[in-house]
Amino acid sequence: MKIFLVSIKLTLILIIICAGLFPLTVALVGKLAPGRGKGEIITVKGKVVGYANVGQKFTADKYFWSRPSAVDYNAAGSAGSNKGPTNPRYLETVEDRIDSFLVHNPGIKRGEVPAELVTASGSGLDPDISPASAYVQVKRVAAVRGLSEAKLKSLVDAHVEKPLLGILGPSKVNVLKLNVALEELR
Amino acid sequence: MLKRKREIKLFEPALVNTAIKQSFVKLSPRLMVKNPVMFTVEIGTFVMLAVVIWQLATHDITQGALWYNIVIFVILFITVLFANFAEALAEARGKAQAESLRKTREETPAKKVMAPGDIFVNEIKIVPSSQLRLGDRFVCESGDVIPMDGEVIEGIATIDESAITGESAPVIREAGGDKSSVTGGTKVLSDRIVVAVTTHPGETFLDKMIALVEGASRQKTPNEIALTILLAAFTLIFIIVCVTLKPFADYANTPITIAAFISLFVCLIPTTIGGLLSAIGIAGMDRALRANVISKSGKAVETAGDVDVLLLDKTGTITIGNRKATNFYSADGVSEKAFIDLVVYASLADETPEGRSIIELAQRKGAAIPNLRSESDATFVKFTAETRSSGLNLANGTRIRKGAFDAIRHMTTAAGYIVPAAIEERVKLISGAGGTPLVVAVNNEIKGVIELQDIIKPGIQERFERLRKMGVKTVMVTGDNELTAKYIASKAGVDDFIAGAKPDDKMNYIRKEQAAGKLVAMMGDGTNDAPALAQADVGVAMNSGTQAAREAGNMVDLDNDPTKLIEVVEIGKQLLITRGTLTTFSIANDVAKYFAIVPALFIASIPALQHLNIMGLKSPQSAILSAIIFNAVIIPMLIPLALKGVAYKPVGASALLRRNLLIYGAGGLIVPFIGIKLIDMLLGLFI
Amino acid sequence: MNTELFGVIITFFLSVLLAFPLGKYIAKVFKGERTITDFMNPLERLIFRFSGVDPAEGMNWKQFLKAMLSINMLWFVYAFFALIFQNKLPLNPDGNPGQTPDLAFNTAISFLVNCNLQHYSGETGLTYFTQLFVVTFLQFVSAATGIAALVAVFNGLKDKNTDNLGNFWAILVRSITRILLPLSLVMGIILAFNGTPSGFDGKDTITTLQGDTVQVSRGPAAGMIAIKQLGTNGGGWFGANSAHPLENPNYFTNIIETIAIILTPMALVFALGFYINRKKLAYVIFGVMTFLCVLFIGLNVYFETKGNPAIDKMGIAQHIGSMEGKEIRFGSAATALWSVVTTSSSNGSVNGMHDSLTPLSGGILLLDMMINALYGGVGVGLLNYYIFIIIAVFISGLMVGRTPEFMGHKVEAREVKIATLVWLLTAFLVKAGTAMAAYMAAHHPDLAWSVNPSAWLNNPSYHGFSEMLYEFTSANANNGSGFEGLSDNNIFWNVTTGFVLILARYIPIIGPVAIAGLLANKKFIPESPGTLRTDSITFGAMTLAIIVVVNALSFFPALALGPLAEYFSIK
């Protein structure tokens, strides 16, 4: 019986510490962080267009496309496709995406299509694409927007984020930031 | 050291015949159930039999071809027989060993001494030995075979013990003292003794040992129980593997035949060790018996392998018999010749082995032995604890004394003489070299020193080195003084010694080591050893010892050989090692069997798994057959190893583990790959 | 060198580098020596006084387990009801509903046992109240329970002969105040400053650049994410776990989060050495664990960076590896690293979807969880390793001709029995569970009560089998990651995995603590040259062999039918 009493009292006080004081402390300190603990926001002319870290759907030819998403970039939820590597239906889907990409990007050869641009991300909210995925779209975006490929290429160059400290991890391009810059190019 | 007097060939035809018969007898499920691993194989065999019968009745071929199922059934049946054969052969060997001993159990006429007041006029009545009861007395005269174990209570006799020890030299047994025990089956050569029966019929050491090696009363040892649990766990794991494989296969749309399931199961469970486990245990007892050690239980043999500390008597174990005189040193002004004559006089009455060795040495140096046997020539002075010297007084009044330096010095200085410096020097020298100095004085004047030396047994250092590598600490027990003990200890290479030991010291030493968590073994023979023998974890009593000592120990050495402890330790270790290595081998075998059977099971519906068929076995059928044939034949192939035991190398625990892991672990991984492949190639000729 | 590979190496190296001093510190904490966190003393005294605990009062192994199980039971009841009625409780800005009883059963157990298998999605399945007052709370106390059980075993090993395994309450509290809470605070704040939400604001609705209207889930996530990583819990705030760009915003946080997964488990191995003053033993154990873990990491990094052969066949450019289910900011190598450490350590958080990994990588994760002792869950990983040690000690003891002993105590039938039972249980739960699921999928695809087994699997054939196998393996390992394509929020999976979770948590804790208690009660045998040293490399190799062979033997057929068959089918 003593064990039970101790259990109850200990549980109470530990709940207060672990579930109350701890997150409150983090929340309070988090207020000082960029985005004030609510998530970092990107605005265009004072209008919120999205969260820097949360990917968005870009399917129009005039934008650089994001990767395919299993949740259609609705960040109310998040998920990957969970398709297995040998699933025939999945492989068909990828095949379709390649075809669709080739249709929208005339002049690009099949061997140039980056696999990451036709496979879905883990969260369904991937904010980034690989540099290769950005460069491969330059031709299409330039054609649609009537810009020179060279100019667009240098825009992408400027938006390639190097690995951490230059040595750790992959390079990437934030699609939202790139597209915002693209809009501002005019 | 080991006297292989009753060596039996491994596959002696007579034994093999008995063993084959027994293999069938042991098929009885009531006996099989004691061995869970093989019992499950037997069940599998019955299931296959049912499948075959059902197929014969219905001609259904969904379970595979009839011939194939029959072959599987036969192989499984043979697997069980092989395991039974291993056990039966070990038992048969044990029985054969015991047979010569058992002969002594046969009916022998006993001359029973009837209690006063019985109706018989004659005091002695001839009864069959089986009618003797505890406490009864019987008489044995020259030529009689002693009918029962007992203790001599009257008389002295020479006895031929070759029936049990194989040693033909007769031994002396007498009432009182430490050599009072006689063993049933031995023969009285001369004189007459009265013996009191000390055991109930059927409960002698020999009876117990025979029962042990025959497997009748063999109880599983703690290690064996733990191992059986582990093996049962492996068996359970593979039951789970096989049972759950059914729904897995259903999901993969693969029909698996009953034969394939049972084959997979039988191959995976540790049948190799399961089939050989009891044979290994029996063979261990058998090895002990062949070393002429009778053990009260299998546990005692196993414990011997764990022993940390070994208590050894100096005399007889480390040194040969007793001390011997090696040198005479006369004092200044005394000629060597005169001194030797004095020495002879001083030792004439000394019947101790040391005393006799002094006479022997003197004779070799050319001294004559005076005939001084009558009281009128001289009076003999016996050794007393008071004077600590002995000698004689000649009729002319000359007092010749021989004794420890301290005693003689006391005597000398009390009489006003001084101890010559050279003598004092010599005494120190002798003591420092591990010898014992005896000083001789005439009329209280010191005339010289006799040097007695212990002769260390040849080869004993290597044995102790071997023990040290096993991790066993050796302790020498001796009545010698500190200095002598130390010298002999270092020369023989023992780790520690108890000098000036009294009976209690052994006991205290054992208690001290045990309190520190050590396992202690000792050997003893006298009644005053009994408490220490009982206290020791492994107590080996000499067969010649008193009944009390034999009761207190848990082993009896028929050879009365004090170095036997070392062999006992090795036998114990070998027993464990054989079990451990064969377990490892058995489990490691499974890897290859998986690679044979799993692709075979699924190849029809999952062709991609052909990649797992790394042995390139011909067909699913031949793969499964090869695996279970390998599984069956490996059992008889390992019987010699199981019975002889895996060789023990005293190289330290980690090195030994490395070695055995390499041989039996890595070997266990590789051998079946080769074996299964070969069998598959062979089968390819037929199917 | 390739920056992705370099990132993997540096991350792993940093983990070891940080774990060593942490291990030393942990040993000091439980020895009662002075440490830099002594400022927690007043707080601890307050806790003990309030709850009526005398921290100096010793417990034998039975009392220890009784205390542990009692308070765990209480936590379960509390969590279960809180989850069912979460819609009626405060802090529910998104208006999420209460959980169904079977889901609440599964969720409560899952977090109670430090598994964090999530059959719901964080954004919609929980409220902020339950995220904090159930999930975060249990993430602290379940990790602390594991540490407490381990420290009990430490105490059994430390003394030559003892009854006293320590005071459960005191160890539990100090695990939180001295280890988990300070580390979580630091890490939570790092995450908050890197873009992880920490405030209590609910979902945000925005119009994207392209003009779509979407919502963005948020909440006080940073702290919870810290403890979920540090306590080998793994249950994420968001559904996609650490693949979610708010839960794990960049490569830097990914390094921090990866280290946090194995930091405590690694440190506890070092702590063993410092605590019982057998450093070499700890290094050998650490060496064996690291050998296998690094091997697995190497293989997975290789397979993932090499890419999916089926995609290769399509003739497109697969230069940065298999990216299905992975995030660009981490890349395939870092995701492969994470996948191995998270399965090694029974953490179960993910930064990429395991279901989409290439076949052999998935197989290695399964094997990793079957072993479940390569660092392992906080506390319990080393306990699982302890079981392997007991089996290895037993077999190798026989092989050198000596009754087996570990740390001066004889290992006999009773200990072998307990050890094999624990080991049998693993094999049984995983295989029996998977068999049941496979049976239903094969024979009763349309069973209504279990929501149509035919609809469970997101992938057909071998991979579908792997999904079922993975779910039970993960539940048994108290891991919590999943081949998430499996539709597991239904009564079959909620209930079966729930029971697997309970058994696979408490029996592997009770077993080793009981063995430690029994051994500590036995006569102490000092080491002699004949003693088999358990801190030798040879014995380490023996343990390694036992771990590999024992697990390979019990799981080979299952692995052959799932990952291996899939691998060979596209080879």
mmCIF file of C-alpha atoms in Angstrom, chain B residues 222-223 225-227 229-230 233-234 236-238 240-241 244-245 247-252 264 268 302 305-308 468-472 514-519 537 572-574 576-581 583-584 587-588 590-591 594-595 598-599 602 605-609 611-612 648 652-654 656-658 660-661 664 669, chain C residues 391 394-404 410-414 416-417 420-421 423-424 427-428 430-432 434-436 438-439 441-443 457 459-465 468-469 523-533 536 538-539 541-542 545 549-550 552-558 560-561 564-565 568-569 571:
data_model
loop_
_atom_site.group_PDB
_atom_site.id
_atom_site.type_symbol
_atom_site.label_atom_id
_atom_site.label_comp_id
_atom_site.label_asym_id
_atom_site.label_seq_id
_atom_site.Cartn_x
_atom_site.Cartn_y
_atom_site.Cartn_z
ATOM 1 C CA PRO B 222 23.999 -29.116 -12.273
ATOM 2 C CA ASN B 223 25.902 -28.210 -15.404
ATOM 3 C CA ILE B 225 20.791 -29.637 -16.151
ATOM 4 C CA ALA B 226 21.643 -26.108 -17.207
ATOM 5 C CA LEU B 227 22.818 -27.340 -20.580
ATOM 6 C CA ILE B 229 17.680 -26.235 -20.395
ATOM 7 C CA LEU B 230 19.653 -24.374 -23.017
ATOM 8 C CA ALA B 233 15.342 -23.624 -25.443
ATOM 9 C CA PHE B 234 16.996 -24.146 -28.814
ATOM 10 C CA LEU B 236 11.633 -24.617 -28.613
ATOM 11 C CA ILE B 237 13.008 -21.850 -30.814
ATOM 12 C CA PHE B 238 13.033 -24.182 -33.758
ATOM 13 C CA ILE B 240 8.489 -21.797 -33.191
ATOM 14 C CA VAL B 241 10.468 -21.358 -36.408
ATOM 15 C CA THR B 244 5.287 -20.166 -37.884
ATOM 16 C CA LEU B 245 6.780 -21.070 -41.217
ATOM 17 C CA PRO B 247 1.475 -19.293 -42.247
ATOM 18 C CA PHE B 248 4.511 -17.535 -43.731
ATOM 19 C CA ALA B 249 4.478 -20.062 -46.545
ATOM 20 C CA ASP B 250 0.714 -19.683 -46.923
ATOM 21 C CA TYR B 251 1.191 -15.977 -47.381
ATOM 22 C CA ALA B 252 3.881 -16.675 -49.980
ATOM 23 C CA LEU B 264 13.909 -28.689 -41.372
ATOM 24 C CA LEU B 268 17.841 -27.373 -36.782
ATOM 25 C CA GLU B 302 32.470 -32.353 -12.504
ATOM 26 C CA GLY B 305 37.139 -29.678 -12.901
ATOM 27 C CA ASP B 306 36.334 -26.487 -11.014
ATOM 28 C CA VAL B 307 38.810 -26.954 -8.219
ATOM 29 C CA ASP B 308 40.873 -23.854 -7.400
ATOM 30 C CA ARG B 468 49.000 -23.526 -12.598
ATOM 31 C CA LYS B 469 47.997 -23.009 -16.211
ATOM 32 C CA MET B 470 44.658 -24.599 -15.422
ATOM 33 C CA GLY B 471 44.294 -22.023 -12.707
ATOM 34 C CA VAL B 472 44.680 -24.478 -9.853
ATOM 35 C CA GLN B 514 36.415 -21.787 0.988
ATOM 36 C CA ALA B 515 35.458 -18.629 2.794
ATOM 37 C CA ALA B 516 37.187 -16.777 -0.032
ATOM 38 C CA GLY B 517 35.003 -18.652 -2.483
ATOM 39 C CA LYS B 518 37.530 -21.214 -3.613
ATOM 40 C CA LEU B 519 36.846 -24.849 -4.305
ATOM 41 C CA ASP B 537 34.752 -29.853 -2.033
ATOM 42 C CA GLY B 572 36.468 -33.118 -14.706
ATOM 43 C CA LYS B 573 37.539 -30.366 -17.051
ATOM 44 C CA GLN B 574 37.503 -32.636 -20.034
ATOM 45 C CA LEU B 576 32.759 -29.982 -19.358
ATOM 46 C CA ILE B 577 34.845 -29.125 -22.397
ATOM 47 C CA THR B 578 33.466 -32.007 -24.392
ATOM 48 C CA ARG B 579 29.941 -30.868 -23.670
ATOM 49 C CA GLY B 580 30.681 -27.241 -24.456
ATOM 50 C CA THR B 581 32.512 -27.844 -27.696
ATOM 51 C CA THR B 583 27.176 -27.872 -28.198
ATOM 52 C CA THR B 584 28.974 -25.160 -30.119
ATOM 53 C CA ILE B 587 24.626 -25.071 -33.127
ATOM 54 C CA ALA B 588 27.139 -23.824 -35.687
ATOM 55 C CA ASP B 590 22.625 -25.070 -38.319
ATOM 56 C CA VAL B 591 23.871 -22.259 -40.499
ATOM 57 C CA TYR B 594 19.549 -23.388 -43.306
ATOM 58 C CA PHE B 595 21.324 -22.637 -46.557
ATOM 59 C CA VAL B 598 15.350 -22.854 -46.868
ATOM 60 C CA PRO B 599 16.012 -22.332 -50.598
ATOM 61 C CA PHE B 602 10.690 -21.998 -51.409
ATOM 62 C CA SER B 605 7.356 -20.257 -55.690
ATOM 63 C CA ILE B 606 10.207 -17.826 -55.093
ATOM 64 C CA PRO B 607 12.830 -18.599 -57.723
ATOM 65 C CA ALA B 608 14.857 -15.604 -56.557
ATOM 66 C CA LEU B 609 15.829 -17.560 -53.439
ATOM 67 C CA HIS B 611 20.633 -17.210 -54.838
ATOM 68 C CA LEU B 612 20.652 -18.557 -51.279
ATOM 69 C CA TYR B 648 42.392 -30.648 -22.600
ATOM 70 C CA GLY B 652 44.794 -20.529 -19.863
ATOM 71 C CA ALA B 653 41.081 -19.909 -20.200
ATOM 72 C CA SER B 654 41.087 -17.296 -22.948
ATOM 73 C CA LEU B 656 41.573 -22.375 -24.644
ATOM 74 C CA LEU B 657 38.355 -20.631 -25.575
ATOM 75 C CA ARG B 658 39.989 -19.208 -28.688
ATOM 76 C CA ASN B 660 38.025 -24.467 -29.102
ATOM 77 C CA LEU B 661 36.004 -21.708 -30.707
ATOM 78 C CA TYR B 664 34.553 -26.468 -32.990
ATOM 79 C CA LEU B 669 30.301 -23.709 -39.560
ATOM 80 C CA ILE C 391 24.355 -17.390 -22.559
ATOM 81 C CA PHE C 394 27.579 -20.448 -20.046
ATOM 82 C CA ILE C 395 28.660 -21.970 -23.342
ATOM 83 C CA SER C 396 32.214 -20.678 -23.197
ATOM 84 C CA GLY C 397 32.547 -21.693 -19.556
ATOM 85 C CA LEU C 398 31.827 -25.227 -20.612
ATOM 86 C CA MET C 399 34.260 -24.875 -23.476
ATOM 87 C CA VAL C 400 37.123 -24.113 -21.104
ATOM 88 C CA GLY C 401 36.166 -26.801 -18.654
ATOM 89 C CA ARG C 402 34.931 -24.766 -15.759
ATOM 90 C CA THR C 403 31.527 -24.190 -14.281
ATOM 91 C CA PRO C 404 30.569 -20.918 -15.934
ATOM 92 C CA LYS C 410 28.460 -19.050 -10.776
ATOM 93 C CA VAL C 411 25.940 -19.149 -13.583
ATOM 94 C CA GLU C 412 23.782 -22.180 -13.001
ATOM 95 C CA ALA C 413 20.554 -23.767 -14.136
ATOM 96 C CA ARG C 414 18.302 -21.090 -12.685
ATOM 97 C CA VAL C 416 20.298 -20.103 -17.677
ATOM 98 C CA LYS C 417 16.595 -20.787 -17.420
ATOM 99 C CA THR C 420 16.777 -18.528 -22.245
ATOM 100 C CA LEU C 421 13.204 -17.608 -21.337
ATOM 101 C CA TRP C 423 15.523 -14.946 -25.358
ATOM 102 C CA LEU C 424 12.735 -17.391 -26.294
ATOM 103 C CA ALA C 427 11.628 -15.158 -30.947
ATOM 104 C CA PHE C 428 8.169 -16.213 -29.940
ATOM 105 C CA VAL C 430 7.908 -11.711 -33.248
ATOM 106 C CA LYS C 431 7.287 -14.941 -35.066
ATOM 107 C CA ALA C 432 3.938 -15.814 -33.541
ATOM 108 C CA THR C 434 3.811 -12.219 -37.736
ATOM 109 C CA ALA C 435 2.482 -15.730 -38.295
ATOM 110 C CA MET C 436 -0.930 -14.680 -37.029
ATOM 111 C CA ALA C 438 0.302 -13.661 -42.284
ATOM 112 C CA TYR C 439 -2.305 -16.297 -41.638
ATOM 113 C CA ALA C 441 -3.788 -12.016 -44.712
ATOM 114 C CA ALA C 442 -3.512 -15.347 -46.519
ATOM 115 C CA HIS C 443 -6.707 -17.037 -45.408
ATOM 116 C CA LEU C 457 -0.643 -3.896 -46.687
ATOM 117 C CA ASN C 459 2.803 -3.099 -50.709
ATOM 118 C CA PRO C 460 2.259 -6.554 -52.151
ATOM 119 C CA SER C 461 4.307 -9.724 -52.007
ATOM 120 C CA TYR C 462 7.597 -9.980 -50.092
ATOM 121 C CA HIS C 463 7.538 -6.372 -49.079
ATOM 122 C CA GLY C 464 4.070 -6.787 -47.654
ATOM 123 C CA PHE C 465 5.391 -9.637 -45.582
ATOM 124 C CA MET C 468 3.992 -7.277 -40.978
ATOM 125 C CA LEU C 469 7.292 -8.699 -39.781
ATOM 126 C CA LYS C 523 29.076 -16.845 -2.974
ATOM 127 C CA PHE C 524 31.719 -14.651 -4.540
ATOM 128 C CA ILE C 525 34.512 -16.488 -6.294
ATOM 129 C CA PRO C 526 37.672 -14.461 -6.779
ATOM 130 C CA GLU C 527 39.330 -14.600 -10.155
ATOM 131 C CA SER C 528 42.037 -17.135 -10.722
ATOM 132 C CA PRO C 529 44.132 -17.849 -13.810
ATOM 133 C CA GLY C 530 41.569 -20.530 -14.677
ATOM 134 C CA THR C 531 38.712 -18.060 -14.694
ATOM 135 C CA LEU C 532 37.469 -17.144 -18.112
ATOM 136 C CA ARG C 533 37.902 -13.393 -18.302
ATOM 137 C CA SER C 536 38.876 -10.145 -22.963
ATOM 138 C CA THR C 538 38.160 -13.382 -27.057
ATOM 139 C CA PHE C 539 35.088 -13.318 -24.885
ATOM 140 C CA ALA C 541 34.170 -12.274 -29.987
ATOM 141 C CA MET C 542 32.313 -15.127 -28.357
ATOM 142 C CA ALA C 545 29.199 -14.926 -32.307
ATOM 143 C CA VAL C 549 24.224 -16.963 -34.627
ATOM 144 C CA VAL C 550 21.360 -17.022 -32.156
ATOM 145 C CA ALA C 552 20.318 -15.576 -37.435
ATOM 146 C CA LEU C 553 19.071 -19.007 -36.477
ATOM 147 C CA SER C 554 15.778 -17.871 -35.076
ATOM 148 C CA PHE C 555 14.982 -15.363 -37.808
ATOM 149 C CA PHE C 556 16.602 -16.631 -40.983
ATOM 150 C CA PRO C 557 13.439 -18.072 -42.577
ATOM 151 C CA ALA C 558 11.447 -14.919 -41.884
ATOM 152 C CA ALA C 560 14.531 -14.986 -46.292
ATOM 153 C CA LEU C 561 10.851 -14.640 -47.140
ATOM 154 C CA LEU C 564 16.077 -11.421 -48.921
ATOM 155 C CA ALA C 565 13.462 -12.611 -51.394
ATOM 156 C CA PHE C 568 17.099 -11.207 -54.956
ATOM 157 C CA SER C 569 13.983 -10.549 -57.020
ATOM 158 C CA LYS C 571 19.032 -8.279 -58.353
#
